[in-house]
Amino acid sequence: MSLPHLDLSRSPHDRQGLRRTDEEWLAARWAEEGSRVLVVAGTRIRPGATGPEWLPSRMAPEGTRVYLGDRDGTAYWAVIVAGEQAKEEPGAWVPLRGLLPYLVSAADGTAPLVFHAIGIAEWLWATRFCPRCGGGLVPRAAGHELRCTECGKPQFPRSDPAVIMLITHGEPFADDERCLLGRNPAWPAGRYSTLAGFCEPGETLEDAVRREVAEETGVLVGDVAYFGNQPWPLPASLMLGFHGVAVDDAITLEDEDVEDAVWLTREEMRAGAEAGSLVLPGGVSISRSLIEHWYGAPLPGSW
């Protein structure tokens, strides 16, 4: 079965990281007739009719140039301008979440480029001063490094590892095998998803899965197996998907981030999704892929 979350990572571009400090080479690539630029105002994008709008470099405004890389012989860039521009044109600029449905269905496969651009933009937006001395920062390496003007310490983009997991209980593929879903109290009625959380310092990813599930639902997890991953620059995460097997099925809710947690068989999941009483994550999410991979087929409805 096709896994929708992989669509956001297909056709990766050549980032050409070793070229980021070659100013003459970068200038030549920028000047190429076919070069394309995504303009980002703060962390927002102005969409075209069918998704992100890529401009010829000659039409790009002044701003921080970020070289994203090469794809099929075309040089792709982001130009990051002040976030005030988006405020001056309310409704014209949208956050990345507003573009996700377009990205997953985009025939040109530019989703990895957009995620790269937004990830750098989010980092530049959040990293204003040197964490060592408080000095000012200037961009280098085609937007992929910030260097302190006072102490000279470089800063680099970070991605926070986050685990997202489908937990099951019972004999695999049996009619009574169940999976565990939870809901946040801020979500609309009927919305449920897989559990997720961040990896802590000194912790393996598998232990992060076990800890987060125990903290959020009280369920103890034994075996944990890797499923896949998805970039998620909202604002700076790498979602690492896992399948875990519960040791028992007792649910104890103590975490305020989880209002409810339920065990569902495949039949219960199908019936709830068809009736609309169970609203599952959208197809663009790795959470949806985890659920449908376990279920064994596409399911109706989504956020």
PDB file of C-alpha atoms in Angstrom:
ATOM      1  CA  MET A   1       0.000   0.000   0.000  1.00  0.00           C
ATOM      2  CA  SER A   2       1.240   3.505  -0.837  1.00  0.00           C
ATOM      3  CA  LEU A   3       2.306   5.533   2.190  1.00  0.00           C
ATOM      4  CA  PRO A   4       1.159   9.158   1.772  1.00  0.00           C
ATOM      5  CA  HIS A   5       3.767  10.633   4.102  1.00  0.00           C
ATOM      6  CA  LEU A   6       6.513   9.484   1.740  1.00  0.00           C
ATOM      7  CA  ASP A   7       5.095  11.831  -0.903  1.00  0.00           C
ATOM      8  CA  LEU A   8       6.510  14.753   1.067  1.00  0.00           C
ATOM      9  CA  SER A   9      10.024  13.320   0.775  1.00  0.00           C
ATOM     10  CA  ARG A  10       9.983  12.003  -2.782  1.00  0.00           C
ATOM     11  CA  SER A  11      12.260  13.457  -5.452  1.00  0.00           C
ATOM     12  CA  PRO A  12      14.754  14.998  -3.008  1.00  0.00           C
ATOM     13  CA  HIS A  13      16.925  17.788  -4.396  1.00  0.00           C
ATOM     14  CA  ASP A  14      20.715  17.828  -4.431  1.00  0.00           C
ATOM     15  CA  ARG A  15      21.529  20.325  -1.680  1.00  0.00           C
ATOM     16  CA  GLN A  16      25.114  20.800  -2.927  1.00  0.00           C
ATOM     17  CA  GLY A  17      26.261  21.767   0.554  1.00  0.00           C
ATOM     18  CA  LEU A  18      29.918  22.047  -0.402  1.00  0.00           C
ATOM     19  CA  ARG A  19      29.041  24.909  -2.776  1.00  0.00           C
ATOM     20  CA  ARG A  20      27.366  27.124  -0.182  1.00  0.00           C
ATOM     21  CA  THR A  21      30.477  29.230   0.463  1.00  0.00           C
ATOM     22  CA  ASP A  22      31.444  29.636  -3.210  1.00  0.00           C
ATOM     23  CA  GLU A  23      30.071  33.126  -3.812  1.00  0.00           C
ATOM     24  CA  GLU A  24      31.070  33.263  -7.484  1.00  0.00           C
ATOM     25  CA  TRP A  25      29.387  29.928  -8.210  1.00  0.00           C
ATOM     26  CA  LEU A  26      26.260  30.948  -6.289  1.00  0.00           C
ATOM     27  CA  ALA A  27      26.023  34.226  -8.206  1.00  0.00           C
ATOM     28  CA  ALA A  28      26.231  32.342 -11.504  1.00  0.00           C
ATOM     29  CA  ARG A  29      23.484  29.937 -10.481  1.00  0.00           C
ATOM     30  CA  TRP A  30      21.260  32.794  -9.317  1.00  0.00           C
ATOM     31  CA  ALA A  31      21.669  34.490 -12.693  1.00  0.00           C
ATOM     32  CA  GLU A  32      20.622  31.419 -14.672  1.00  0.00           C
ATOM     33  CA  GLU A  33      17.472  31.943 -16.714  1.00  0.00           C
ATOM     34  CA  GLY A  34      15.818  28.858 -15.240  1.00  0.00           C
ATOM     35  CA  SER A  35      16.534  29.591 -11.562  1.00  0.00           C
ATOM     36  CA  ARG A  36      13.403  29.552  -9.422  1.00  0.00           C
ATOM     37  CA  VAL A  37      12.728  31.336  -6.132  1.00  0.00           C
ATOM     38  CA  LEU A  38      10.205  30.863  -3.335  1.00  0.00           C
ATOM     39  CA  VAL A  39       9.555  34.111  -1.455  1.00  0.00           C
ATOM     40  CA  VAL A  40       8.976  33.671   2.281  1.00  0.00           C
ATOM     41  CA  ALA A  41       7.739  36.576   4.422  1.00  0.00           C
ATOM     42  CA  GLY A  42       8.917  35.707   7.911  1.00  0.00           C
ATOM     43  CA  THR A  43       7.648  32.129   7.872  1.00  0.00           C
ATOM     44  CA  ARG A  44       4.715  32.543   5.480  1.00  0.00           C
ATOM     45  CA  ILE A  45       4.322  31.918   1.749  1.00  0.00           C
ATOM     46  CA  ARG A  46       2.193  33.627  -0.863  1.00  0.00           C
ATOM     47  CA  PRO A  47       0.495  30.761  -2.720  1.00  0.00           C
ATOM     48  CA  GLY A  48      -0.350  30.647  -6.387  1.00  0.00           C
ATOM     49  CA  ALA A  49      -3.502  29.086  -7.795  1.00  0.00           C
ATOM     50  CA  THR A  50      -2.364  25.527  -7.082  1.00  0.00           C
ATOM     51  CA  GLY A  51       0.266  25.888  -4.365  1.00  0.00           C
ATOM     52  CA  PRO A  52       3.611  27.589  -3.698  1.00  0.00           C
ATOM     53  CA  GLU A  53       4.595  30.128  -6.323  1.00  0.00           C
ATOM     54  CA  TRP A  54       8.140  29.789  -7.740  1.00  0.00           C
ATOM     55  CA  LEU A  55       9.374  32.995  -9.394  1.00  0.00           C
ATOM     56  CA  PRO A  56      12.233  33.524 -11.847  1.00  0.00           C
ATOM     57  CA  SER A  57      15.210  34.880  -9.901  1.00  0.00           C
ATOM     58  CA  ARG A  58      15.053  38.166 -11.867  1.00  0.00           C
ATOM     59  CA  MET A  59      11.606  38.805 -10.320  1.00  0.00           C
ATOM     60  CA  ALA A  60      12.609  38.031  -6.729  1.00  0.00           C
ATOM     61  CA  PRO A  61      12.657  40.844  -4.147  1.00  0.00           C
ATOM     62  CA  GLU A  62      15.643  41.761  -2.012  1.00  0.00           C
ATOM     63  CA  GLY A  63      16.066  39.626   1.080  1.00  0.00           C
ATOM     64  CA  THR A  64      18.137  36.844   2.572  1.00  0.00           C
ATOM     65  CA  ARG A  65      19.003  34.430  -0.212  1.00  0.00           C
ATOM     66  CA  VAL A  66      18.982  30.759   0.700  1.00  0.00           C
ATOM     67  CA  TYR A  67      20.313  28.286  -1.837  1.00  0.00           C
ATOM     68  CA  LEU A  68      18.159  25.182  -1.568  1.00  0.00           C
ATOM     69  CA  GLY A  69      19.865  23.114  -4.244  1.00  0.00           C
ATOM     70  CA  ASP A  70      19.533  21.605  -7.679  1.00  0.00           C
ATOM     71  CA  ARG A  71      16.749  19.472  -9.025  1.00  0.00           C
ATOM     72  CA  ASP A  72      16.842  18.185 -12.586  1.00  0.00           C
ATOM     73  CA  GLY A  73      19.282  20.906 -13.588  1.00  0.00           C
ATOM     74  CA  THR A  74      17.265  23.781 -12.092  1.00  0.00           C
ATOM     75  CA  ALA A  75      18.643  25.885  -9.252  1.00  0.00           C
ATOM     76  CA  TYR A  76      16.091  26.478  -6.488  1.00  0.00           C
ATOM     77  CA  TRP A  77      16.280  29.283  -3.943  1.00  0.00           C
ATOM     78  CA  ALA A  78      14.311  30.879  -1.154  1.00  0.00           C
ATOM     79  CA  VAL A  79      14.351  34.609  -0.513  1.00  0.00           C
ATOM     80  CA  ILE A  80      13.301  35.486   3.014  1.00  0.00           C
ATOM     81  CA  VAL A  81      11.874  38.962   3.534  1.00  0.00           C
ATOM     82  CA  ALA A  82      10.608  40.695   6.667  1.00  0.00           C
ATOM     83  CA  GLY A  83       7.528  39.196   8.257  1.00  0.00           C
ATOM     84  CA  GLU A  84       5.901  42.641   8.318  1.00  0.00           C
ATOM     85  CA  GLN A  85       5.168  42.230   4.624  1.00  0.00           C
ATOM     86  CA  ALA A  86       2.779  39.390   5.401  1.00  0.00           C
ATOM     87  CA  LYS A  87       1.078  41.534   8.067  1.00  0.00           C
ATOM     88  CA  GLU A  88       0.560  44.317   5.539  1.00  0.00           C
ATOM     89  CA  GLU A  89      -1.266  41.941   3.190  1.00  0.00           C
ATOM     90  CA  PRO A  90      -3.548  39.879   5.441  1.00  0.00           C
ATOM     91  CA  GLY A  91      -4.869  36.790   3.724  1.00  0.00           C
ATOM     92  CA  ALA A  92      -2.302  36.912   0.927  1.00  0.00           C
ATOM     93  CA  TRP A  93       0.317  34.950   2.858  1.00  0.00           C
ATOM     94  CA  VAL A  94      -0.338  31.589   4.500  1.00  0.00           C
ATOM     95  CA  PRO A  95       1.603  29.350   6.896  1.00  0.00           C
ATOM     96  CA  LEU A  96       2.918  25.996   5.757  1.00  0.00           C
ATOM     97  CA  ARG A  97      -0.092  24.123   7.171  1.00  0.00           C
ATOM     98  CA  GLY A  98      -2.307  25.910   4.654  1.00  0.00           C
ATOM     99  CA  LEU A  99      -0.231  24.504   1.788  1.00  0.00           C
ATOM    100  CA  LEU A 100       0.102  20.891   2.917  1.00  0.00           C
ATOM    101  CA  PRO A 101      -2.829  19.572   0.817  1.00  0.00           C
ATOM    102  CA  TYR A 102      -1.277  21.137  -2.292  1.00  0.00           C
ATOM    103  CA  LEU A 103       2.181  19.774  -1.528  1.00  0.00           C
ATOM    104  CA  VAL A 104       1.129  16.162  -1.134  1.00  0.00           C
ATOM    105  CA  SER A 105      -0.613  16.209  -4.513  1.00  0.00           C
ATOM    106  CA  ALA A 106       1.857  18.432  -6.377  1.00  0.00           C
ATOM    107  CA  ALA A 107       2.895  16.769  -9.620  1.00  0.00           C
ATOM    108  CA  ASP A 108       6.187  18.680  -9.703  1.00  0.00           C
ATOM    109  CA  GLY A 109       7.436  17.054  -6.493  1.00  0.00           C
ATOM    110  CA  THR A 110       8.636  20.329  -4.943  1.00  0.00           C
ATOM    111  CA  ALA A 111       7.472  19.489  -1.408  1.00  0.00           C
ATOM    112  CA  PRO A 112      11.017  18.739  -0.120  1.00  0.00           C
ATOM    113  CA  LEU A 113      12.163  22.130  -1.445  1.00  0.00           C
ATOM    114  CA  VAL A 114       9.311  23.937   0.328  1.00  0.00           C
ATOM    115  CA  PHE A 115      10.005  22.095   3.584  1.00  0.00           C
ATOM    116  CA  HIS A 116      13.689  23.017   3.268  1.00  0.00           C
ATOM    117  CA  ALA A 117      12.845  26.683   2.683  1.00  0.00           C
ATOM    118  CA  ILE A 118      10.375  26.932   5.559  1.00  0.00           C
ATOM    119  CA  GLY A 119      12.724  25.070   7.908  1.00  0.00           C
ATOM    120  CA  ILE A 120      15.480  27.618   7.272  1.00  0.00           C
ATOM    121  CA  ALA A 121      13.010  30.507   7.516  1.00  0.00           C
ATOM    122  CA  GLU A 122      11.703  29.269  10.877  1.00  0.00           C
ATOM    123  CA  TRP A 123      15.280  28.938  12.154  1.00  0.00           C
ATOM    124  CA  LEU A 124      16.250  32.444  11.030  1.00  0.00           C
ATOM    125  CA  TRP A 125      13.040  33.809  12.558  1.00  0.00           C
ATOM    126  CA  ALA A 126      13.723  32.218  15.947  1.00  0.00           C
ATOM    127  CA  THR A 127      17.501  32.724  16.083  1.00  0.00           C
ATOM    128  CA  ARG A 128      18.033  36.442  16.524  1.00  0.00           C
ATOM    129  CA  PHE A 129      21.015  36.616  18.911  1.00  0.00           C
ATOM    130  CA  CYS A 130      24.081  34.569  19.760  1.00  0.00           C
ATOM    131  CA  PRO A 131      23.241  32.143  22.613  1.00  0.00           C
ATOM    132  CA  ARG A 132      26.807  32.421  23.935  1.00  0.00           C
ATOM    133  CA  CYS A 133      27.266  36.195  24.212  1.00  0.00           C
ATOM    134  CA  GLY A 134      24.046  37.835  22.978  1.00  0.00           C
ATOM    135  CA  GLY A 135      25.751  39.414  19.980  1.00  0.00           C
ATOM    136  CA  GLY A 136      24.183  39.986  16.599  1.00  0.00           C
ATOM    137  CA  LEU A 137      24.139  37.310  13.905  1.00  0.00           C
ATOM    138  CA  VAL A 138      24.805  37.508  10.166  1.00  0.00           C
ATOM    139  CA  PRO A 139      23.876  34.797   7.638  1.00  0.00           C
ATOM    140  CA  ARG A 140      26.580  32.869   5.794  1.00  0.00           C
ATOM    141  CA  ALA A 141      26.863  29.696   3.686  1.00  0.00           C
ATOM    142  CA  ALA A 142      23.888  30.579   1.483  1.00  0.00           C
ATOM    143  CA  GLY A 143      21.611  30.982   4.513  1.00  0.00           C
ATOM    144  CA  HIS A 144      22.620  27.761   6.278  1.00  0.00           C
ATOM    145  CA  GLU A 145      24.841  29.308   8.957  1.00  0.00           C
ATOM    146  CA  LEU A 146      24.642  32.294  11.297  1.00  0.00           C
ATOM    147  CA  ARG A 147      27.854  33.761  12.667  1.00  0.00           C
ATOM    148  CA  CYS A 148      28.086  36.018  15.725  1.00  0.00           C
ATOM    149  CA  THR A 149      29.507  39.475  14.994  1.00  0.00           C
ATOM    150  CA  GLU A 150      30.953  39.648  18.520  1.00  0.00           C
ATOM    151  CA  CYS A 151      32.465  36.270  19.457  1.00  0.00           C
ATOM    152  CA  GLY A 152      32.469  34.623  16.040  1.00  0.00           C
ATOM    153  CA  LYS A 153      30.611  31.485  17.169  1.00  0.00           C
ATOM    154  CA  PRO A 154      28.649  29.865  14.326  1.00  0.00           C
ATOM    155  CA  GLN A 155      25.068  28.651  14.662  1.00  0.00           C
ATOM    156  CA  PHE A 156      23.490  25.978  12.477  1.00  0.00           C
ATOM    157  CA  PRO A 157      19.875  24.900  11.844  1.00  0.00           C
ATOM    158  CA  ARG A 158      18.486  22.274  14.189  1.00  0.00           C
ATOM    159  CA  SER A 159      15.788  19.639  13.797  1.00  0.00           C
ATOM    160  CA  ASP A 160      14.170  18.339  16.979  1.00  0.00           C
ATOM    161  CA  PRO A 161      13.615  14.556  16.911  1.00  0.00           C
ATOM    162  CA  ALA A 162       9.981  13.755  17.676  1.00  0.00           C
ATOM    163  CA  VAL A 163       8.575  10.241  17.948  1.00  0.00           C
ATOM    164  CA  ILE A 164       5.097   9.389  16.666  1.00  0.00           C
ATOM    165  CA  MET A 165       3.799   5.887  17.258  1.00  0.00           C
ATOM    166  CA  LEU A 166       1.017   3.446  16.628  1.00  0.00           C
ATOM    167  CA  ILE A 167       0.667   1.123  19.614  1.00  0.00           C
ATOM    168  CA  THR A 168      -1.109  -2.218  19.224  1.00  0.00           C
ATOM    169  CA  HIS A 169      -2.337  -4.916  21.575  1.00  0.00           C
ATOM    170  CA  GLY A 170      -3.302  -8.470  20.720  1.00  0.00           C
ATOM    171  CA  GLU A 171      -2.296 -11.076  18.173  1.00  0.00           C
ATOM    172  CA  PRO A 172      -1.113  -9.392  14.950  1.00  0.00           C
ATOM    173  CA  PHE A 173      -3.756  -9.423  12.173  1.00  0.00           C
ATOM    174  CA  ALA A 174      -6.329 -11.083  14.437  1.00  0.00           C
ATOM    175  CA  ASP A 175      -9.873  -9.723  14.398  1.00  0.00           C
ATOM    176  CA  ASP A 176      -9.531  -8.540  17.981  1.00  0.00           C
ATOM    177  CA  GLU A 177      -6.132  -6.846  17.580  1.00  0.00           C
ATOM    178  CA  ARG A 178      -6.490  -3.195  18.589  1.00  0.00           C
ATOM    179  CA  CYS A 179      -4.547   0.026  18.184  1.00  0.00           C
ATOM    180  CA  LEU A 180      -4.313   2.920  20.615  1.00  0.00           C
ATOM    181  CA  LEU A 181      -5.399   6.441  19.653  1.00  0.00           C
ATOM    182  CA  GLY A 182      -5.666   9.572  21.772  1.00  0.00           C
ATOM    183  CA  ARG A 183      -7.147  13.051  21.560  1.00  0.00           C
ATOM    184  CA  ASN A 184      -6.061  16.477  22.707  1.00  0.00           C
ATOM    185  CA  PRO A 185      -8.669  18.481  24.669  1.00  0.00           C
ATOM    186  CA  ALA A 186      -8.402  21.364  22.179  1.00  0.00           C
ATOM    187  CA  TRP A 187      -9.471  19.208  19.226  1.00  0.00           C
ATOM    188  CA  PRO A 188     -12.994  19.131  17.811  1.00  0.00           C
ATOM    189  CA  ALA A 189     -15.249  16.252  18.877  1.00  0.00           C
ATOM    190  CA  GLY A 190     -14.386  12.909  17.322  1.00  0.00           C
ATOM    191  CA  ARG A 191     -10.804  13.769  16.352  1.00  0.00           C
ATOM    192  CA  TYR A 192      -8.233  11.139  17.354  1.00  0.00           C
ATOM    193  CA  SER A 193      -4.646  10.501  16.362  1.00  0.00           C
ATOM    194  CA  THR A 194      -1.573   8.445  17.166  1.00  0.00           C
ATOM    195  CA  LEU A 195       0.438   9.471  20.214  1.00  0.00           C
ATOM    196  CA  ALA A 196       3.579  11.587  19.809  1.00  0.00           C
ATOM    197  CA  GLY A 197       6.240  13.417  21.782  1.00  0.00           C
ATOM    198  CA  PHE A 198       9.799  14.687  21.781  1.00  0.00           C
ATOM    199  CA  CYS A 199      12.943  12.712  22.462  1.00  0.00           C
ATOM    200  CA  GLU A 200      14.787  13.901  25.580  1.00  0.00           C
ATOM    201  CA  PRO A 201      18.583  14.259  25.983  1.00  0.00           C
ATOM    202  CA  GLY A 202      20.366  10.958  26.597  1.00  0.00           C
ATOM    203  CA  GLU A 203      17.332   8.929  25.480  1.00  0.00           C
ATOM    204  CA  THR A 204      17.039   6.431  22.644  1.00  0.00           C
ATOM    205  CA  LEU A 205      14.154   6.833  20.232  1.00  0.00           C
ATOM    206  CA  GLU A 206      12.661   3.503  21.322  1.00  0.00           C
ATOM    207  CA  ASP A 207      12.736   4.560  24.963  1.00  0.00           C
ATOM    208  CA  ALA A 208      11.157   7.881  24.020  1.00  0.00           C
ATOM    209  CA  VAL A 209       8.264   5.919  22.498  1.00  0.00           C
ATOM    210  CA  ARG A 210       7.826   3.875  25.678  1.00  0.00           C
ATOM    211  CA  ARG A 211       8.088   6.914  27.974  1.00  0.00           C
ATOM    212  CA  GLU A 212       5.675   9.103  26.019  1.00  0.00           C
ATOM    213  CA  VAL A 213       3.021   6.369  25.774  1.00  0.00           C
ATOM    214  CA  ALA A 214       3.338   5.634  29.504  1.00  0.00           C
ATOM    215  CA  GLU A 215       3.141   9.337  30.424  1.00  0.00           C
ATOM    216  CA  GLU A 216       0.153  10.059  28.194  1.00  0.00           C
ATOM    217  CA  THR A 217      -1.940   6.924  28.679  1.00  0.00           C
ATOM    218  CA  GLY A 218      -0.325   4.750  31.363  1.00  0.00           C
ATOM    219  CA  VAL A 219       0.075   1.926  28.800  1.00  0.00           C
ATOM    220  CA  LEU A 220       3.349   0.006  29.047  1.00  0.00           C
ATOM    221  CA  VAL A 221       5.084  -0.781  25.744  1.00  0.00           C
ATOM    222  CA  GLY A 222       7.518  -3.592  25.038  1.00  0.00           C
ATOM    223  CA  ASP A 223       8.838  -4.129  21.505  1.00  0.00           C
ATOM    224  CA  VAL A 224       9.277  -1.032  19.348  1.00  0.00           C
ATOM    225  CA  ALA A 225      10.033  -1.128  15.601  1.00  0.00           C
ATOM    226  CA  TYR A 226      10.941   1.728  13.244  1.00  0.00           C
ATOM    227  CA  PHE A 227       8.365   2.635  10.577  1.00  0.00           C
ATOM    228  CA  GLY A 228       9.563   5.704   8.648  1.00  0.00           C
ATOM    229  CA  ASN A 229      10.126   9.425   8.983  1.00  0.00           C
ATOM    230  CA  GLN A 230       8.802  12.734   7.749  1.00  0.00           C
ATOM    231  CA  PRO A 231      10.280  16.242   7.825  1.00  0.00           C
ATOM    232  CA  TRP A 232       7.948  18.528   9.747  1.00  0.00           C
ATOM    233  CA  PRO A 233       9.213  22.129   9.918  1.00  0.00           C
ATOM    234  CA  LEU A 234       6.351  23.266  12.149  1.00  0.00           C
ATOM    235  CA  PRO A 235       8.530  24.784  13.359  1.00  0.00           C
ATOM    236  CA  ALA A 236      11.591  22.471  13.418  1.00  0.00           C
ATOM    237  CA  SER A 237      10.852  18.778  13.864  1.00  0.00           C
ATOM    238  CA  LEU A 238      11.733  15.504  12.228  1.00  0.00           C
ATOM    239  CA  MET A 239       8.866  13.081  12.855  1.00  0.00           C
ATOM    240  CA  LEU A 240      10.153   9.544  13.415  1.00  0.00           C
ATOM    241  CA  GLY A 241       7.422   6.944  13.133  1.00  0.00           C
ATOM    242  CA  PHE A 242       7.329   3.707  15.146  1.00  0.00           C
ATOM    243  CA  HIS A 243       5.116   0.718  15.777  1.00  0.00           C
ATOM    244  CA  GLY A 244       5.022  -0.459  19.386  1.00  0.00           C
ATOM    245  CA  VAL A 245       3.456  -3.473  21.065  1.00  0.00           C
ATOM    246  CA  ALA A 246       1.711  -2.932  24.399  1.00  0.00           C
ATOM    247  CA  VAL A 247       2.449  -5.220  27.320  1.00  0.00           C
ATOM    248  CA  ASP A 248      -1.051  -4.609  28.719  1.00  0.00           C
ATOM    249  CA  ASP A 249      -4.088  -2.556  27.735  1.00  0.00           C
ATOM    250  CA  ALA A 250      -4.843  -0.660  30.960  1.00  0.00           C
ATOM    251  CA  ILE A 251      -5.323   3.057  30.279  1.00  0.00           C
ATOM    252  CA  THR A 252      -4.645   5.666  32.972  1.00  0.00           C
ATOM    253  CA  LEU A 253      -4.962   9.293  31.937  1.00  0.00           C
ATOM    254  CA  GLU A 254      -2.795  11.725  33.911  1.00  0.00           C
ATOM    255  CA  ASP A 255      -1.275  13.937  31.189  1.00  0.00           C
ATOM    256  CA  GLU A 256      -3.322  17.113  30.581  1.00  0.00           C
ATOM    257  CA  ASP A 257      -2.403  16.968  26.872  1.00  0.00           C
ATOM    258  CA  VAL A 258      -4.469  13.801  26.432  1.00  0.00           C
ATOM    259  CA  GLU A 259      -8.179  14.113  27.174  1.00  0.00           C
ATOM    260  CA  ASP A 260      -9.115  10.606  26.066  1.00  0.00           C
ATOM    261  CA  ALA A 261      -7.479   7.460  24.745  1.00  0.00           C
ATOM    262  CA  VAL A 262      -9.192   4.455  23.183  1.00  0.00           C
ATOM    263  CA  TRP A 263      -8.385   0.992  21.877  1.00  0.00           C
ATOM    264  CA  LEU A 264      -9.985   0.280  18.487  1.00  0.00           C
ATOM    265  CA  THR A 265     -10.227  -2.881  16.424  1.00  0.00           C
ATOM    266  CA  ARG A 266     -10.040  -2.552  12.645  1.00  0.00           C
ATOM    267  CA  GLU A 267     -13.792  -3.013  12.390  1.00  0.00           C
ATOM    268  CA  GLU A 268     -14.452  -0.335  15.035  1.00  0.00           C
ATOM    269  CA  MET A 269     -12.081   2.022  13.261  1.00  0.00           C
ATOM    270  CA  ARG A 270     -13.732   1.461   9.884  1.00  0.00           C
ATOM    271  CA  ALA A 271     -17.237   1.894  11.257  1.00  0.00           C
ATOM    272  CA  GLY A 272     -16.339   5.078  13.128  1.00  0.00           C
ATOM    273  CA  ALA A 273     -14.531   6.597  10.124  1.00  0.00           C
ATOM    274  CA  GLU A 274     -17.446   5.818   7.798  1.00  0.00           C
ATOM    275  CA  ALA A 275     -19.972   7.239  10.237  1.00  0.00           C
ATOM    276  CA  GLY A 276     -17.898  10.372  10.853  1.00  0.00           C
ATOM    277  CA  SER A 277     -17.814   9.796  14.613  1.00  0.00           C
ATOM    278  CA  LEU A 278     -14.083   9.045  14.339  1.00  0.00           C
ATOM    279  CA  VAL A 279     -12.070  11.740  12.552  1.00  0.00           C
ATOM    280  CA  LEU A 280      -8.548  10.614  11.676  1.00  0.00           C
ATOM    281  CA  PRO A 281      -5.474  12.689  10.713  1.00  0.00           C
ATOM    282  CA  GLY A 282      -5.140  13.940   7.151  1.00  0.00           C
ATOM    283  CA  GLY A 283      -3.427  11.940   4.427  1.00  0.00           C
ATOM    284  CA  VAL A 284      -0.436  14.274   4.391  1.00  0.00           C
ATOM    285  CA  SER A 285       0.558  13.152   7.887  1.00  0.00           C
ATOM    286  CA  ILE A 286       2.792  10.250   8.846  1.00  0.00           C
ATOM    287  CA  SER A 287       0.189   9.593  11.543  1.00  0.00           C
ATOM    288  CA  ARG A 288      -2.317   8.711   8.831  1.00  0.00           C
ATOM    289  CA  SER A 289       0.210   6.397   7.212  1.00  0.00           C
ATOM    290  CA  LEU A 290       0.864   4.617  10.508  1.00  0.00           C
ATOM    291  CA  ILE A 291      -2.883   4.068  10.993  1.00  0.00           C
ATOM    292  CA  GLU A 292      -3.662   2.927   7.458  1.00  0.00           C
ATOM    293  CA  HIS A 293      -0.597   0.688   7.293  1.00  0.00           C
ATOM    294  CA  TRP A 294      -1.889  -1.137  10.372  1.00  0.00           C
ATOM    295  CA  TYR A 295      -5.477  -1.140   9.104  1.00  0.00           C
ATOM    296  CA  GLY A 296      -4.345  -2.491   5.738  1.00  0.00           C
ATOM    297  CA  ALA A 297      -6.224  -0.147   3.406  1.00  0.00           C
ATOM    298  CA  PRO A 298      -7.260   3.498   2.945  1.00  0.00           C
ATOM    299  CA  LEU A 299      -9.857   4.821   5.373  1.00  0.00           C
ATOM    300  CA  PRO A 300     -12.553   7.445   4.746  1.00  0.00           C
ATOM    301  CA  GLY A 301     -12.537  10.938   6.212  1.00  0.00           C
ATOM    302  CA  SER A 302      -9.764  13.100   7.620  1.00  0.00           C
ATOM    303  CA  TRP A 303      -9.050  16.385   9.396  1.00  0.00           C
TER     304      TRP A 303
END
